[in-house]
Amino acid sequence: MTESDSPFAASLDELGVTVTSTDRAGVPAAIDEAVVEPAVGVSPGEEFAHGDFPLAEAGIDLDPTPAALEAATTGVSVAELGIGDYGSLALTSTGDGSELVSLFVERHVALLHEDDIAPDMDEAVETLEKTLARTRGSTIIATGPSATADMGALVKGAHGPETVHVIVVEGGE
Amino acid sequence: MATADELRELMRTEGAAVAENTQGFNEGRYRSVAELSDYEELKSEARAIKEDAIERLPELLDELTETVEENGGTVYLADDAADANDYIREVVADRDADRVVKSKSMTSEEIEVNDTLEADGVDVVETDLGEWVLQVADEAPSHIVAPAIHKSRESIAELFNEVFDPDEPLETAEELTRFAREKLGEKIVDAEVGLTGANFVTAESGTMALVTSEGNARKTVAATDTHVAVAGVEKVIPTVGDLHPFVELIGRSGTGQDITSYVSLLTPPVETPVVDFDDDETPLSEFDTDREFHLVLIDNGRMAMREDDQLRETLYCIRCSACANSCANFQSVGGHAFGGETYSGGIATGWEAGIEGLDVAAEFNDLCTGCSRCVNACPVEIDIPWINTVVRDRINREGDEPADWLVDGLTPDAEPDSPSLQKRFFGNFETVAKLGTATAPVSNWLASTGLSRKAMAWALDIDPRRELPSFERETFVDWARNRDSTVEDPQRRAVVYPDLYTNHVQVSRGKAAVKVLEALGVDVVVPAVASSGRAPLSQGMVATARTHAQRVTETLAPHVDDGRDVIVIEPSDHAMFQREYEKLLDEATFTDLAENSYEVFEYVYGLLENGAAVGQLPSGDDEALAYHSHCQQRTLGLEAHTVAVLEQCGYDVVTSDVECCGMAGSFGYKSDYYELSMDVGDRLREQLEANGVQDRRVVASGTSCLEQIDALLERHPSHPIELLAE
Ligand code: SF4
């Protein structure tokens, strides 16, 4: 497991988002380290050509009930894209509730393939345009934790997660 | 229109919080856009997308309607607020909803949908923390992006402790946020209908973009089974790809964040399962994703704005708030004074004029001084001051007849209808100045006697605390006429434009300019030329300003044709030649003058760059200066030239960075605005009195700035050109 020094990692660092990079073999350990239990998650969808991440092995409730979701501290989901210059993640809403799992928790842990990091917003939006035109789906470009300045000072963790952790999975198939 | 008393009260109660927040946003904007290497290109791209979308709006609306229906949603095109509200209340009634949760949406405030739904007994809950604070406090937003900007942490804590009486009194921002999150979280998961706005809606896929930071918009949609999105028709753009420049610009331009936490690209009805949050048996994947979606697109005057050649630009606005945050007056009073029914800040004049009518725009339109600091800040390149000017002109024409007897002879009036007496006085200042010079020192003496001050205060609403300019007997033009050029073998030939103040009031800076230019080998003439029209334009007297522009160019064109450059000392007049004349003259006439005219230090800088010897100018001997540039000069990017020349001459220069000195032409003279003007000026005073600055000699480029600084400080400021002629 290594700390990455890519531009993406640097952007995440500026946002206060912690990041670990690992090869596929190291994913369970990385998840184990990143989650604070109780943890829930969703299985990566079939459209992720890179195959399954071994979430279940890490003791994460992969199809939680709403009550389990509400009780969870951590939500684990897959990010479809990373955006290098902003440190953003593209989180696609799926029928099994990825949006709920990444939103109704205090801590969001996102898994991201290194290959899916777009260098900049321009390229990322271009990719999203193609995907959304085809799927007519929904994607959140999430950058750092949720935040508000409405109460007189900047506070992290408004309605959404207070902390975000990204696990970048290196290497191909 | 807010009275002096109302403005004073607002500054007392809300001023500090508004100033701190807006200035923070504004500084953040400068910092954040500076990181974009392609900032200007992104703005132009954004502008082009909006221009095209508004041009093709009917076609895009058809395409969008078809797409949304294909996606399984419904589109309703509402003519006005009542129409939209009727539709929404029907949706809510059909769903049999007890509660509607809302994410922040200005358009929903425009139609006042909360009142409608509440009248039906529906519990409407604002989930944006700022909006919720205001809902609890029963107050109106004071800012289009950060609605509770006028409330300090202390006042929010006091409010919550009083209304909710928590076990432990709330105090810190963290405690307040956590408390609100929990309260609202419970309400969200229990709601049936989620009502959002939309920052953009794309026709091709029906995807809408919601720009937020808290996550409440996401929850509003994810936790309900009926999604209603309310948006003005102007929000439609062609494709998701077109979102790119906006995604990069909107947060940076507004609150100075590179990007907000969440840019939700939703293609409703969204696919997230509709869950019962109490269920502890059914896994998420087993809930279905059946959601109703209603897109309510609102006209409410927008289609008419689209047909209006002057107001159309307003529809390009993406409501980022840069024009509010960069506005010196807004920084002092906030949106409760500088705003109409819904919208606030510079562009609110356009929105309110188009949506509510001129009468609402008239209530705050005069707070725009035309300083133009918002112009470069606007991510879609809207000429916001121009919209304010046009609306002011329209308001003038609707106004009452003034007492004609007092302005007889003061108004060579091209205005068919009638601006107020005060506006005509300031608007026709050229005539006043001519009379002033002709009768100086009598007019100077009159202006300073108690009796005439009172008369002015009564008839023209000029604040008695202001000193009036004192007129010189010999004008700059007369002085120049009686002398010969000292340059034998000129490097260049130029006209020094005798602006109104240089000609009648600050004659010494005109003489200094001539001396400096001649020292650098420029042959100079100073013909009699009409005043630029800045004064009438700032009063919204567009027709009069146009006449000035025509007279100015008629006089200057032969000199330009003859190969002379036009040198302008007064930055607000230079800005007329460079910016506003484009709106007042035909293109060729405008371009001819714009391309051949230079602010005086811009010109001196150019001369030095092209080989003129700086040794011809007196050395500054490391003297320490504090320089305040002029708002319109900075908008044109011409602050640096003055600093560079002064440094080349051996001065040690620090600069102010406030957006405006607060005087802004005639603005600070007006009784209603005197205190606001001084409040704005106070920020400049603080900078000029800061450690390391307080002993520096002060120089400033603008006439108004010089007068304001004179009123603010013990030290007397001068125009920097006078230093080079010492
Ligand atoms: S006019 Fe321009 S600067 Fe003002 S809110 Fe609209 S987009 Fe922003």
Tab-separated table of C-alpha atoms and ligand atoms in Angstrom, chain B residues 144 317-323 347 378-380 382 384, ligand 1:
chain	number	residue	atom	x	y	z
B	144	ILE	CA	-28.788	35.043	-3.876
B	317	CYS	CA	-27.112	35.206	-15.725
B	318	ILE	CA	-26.254	32.017	-13.835
B	319	ARG	CA	-26.885	33.652	-10.455
B	320	CYS	CA	-23.399	33.158	-9.153
B	321	SER	CA	-23.505	36.316	-7.003
B	322	ALA	CA	-20.158	37.736	-8.168
B	323	CYS	CA	-21.823	41.014	-9.076
B	347	ILE	CA	-28.031	42.059	-11.909
B	378	CYS	CA	-19.305	38.059	-14.300
B	379	PRO	CA	-18.729	34.547	-15.654
B	380	VAL	CA	-21.060	35.165	-18.585
B	382	ILE	CA	-22.872	40.545	-18.787
B	384	ILE	CA	-24.323	44.676	-15.577
C	1	SF4	S1	-24.952	38.830	-13.563
C	1	SF4	FE1	-23.110	37.661	-13.814
C	1	SF4	S2	-21.998	38.055	-11.909
C	1	SF4	FE2	-24.106	38.659	-11.501
C	1	SF4	S3	-25.060	36.841	-10.622
C	1	SF4	FE3	-25.438	36.804	-12.833
C	1	SF4	S4	-23.802	35.531	-13.658
C	1	SF4	FE4	-23.153	36.160	-11.615
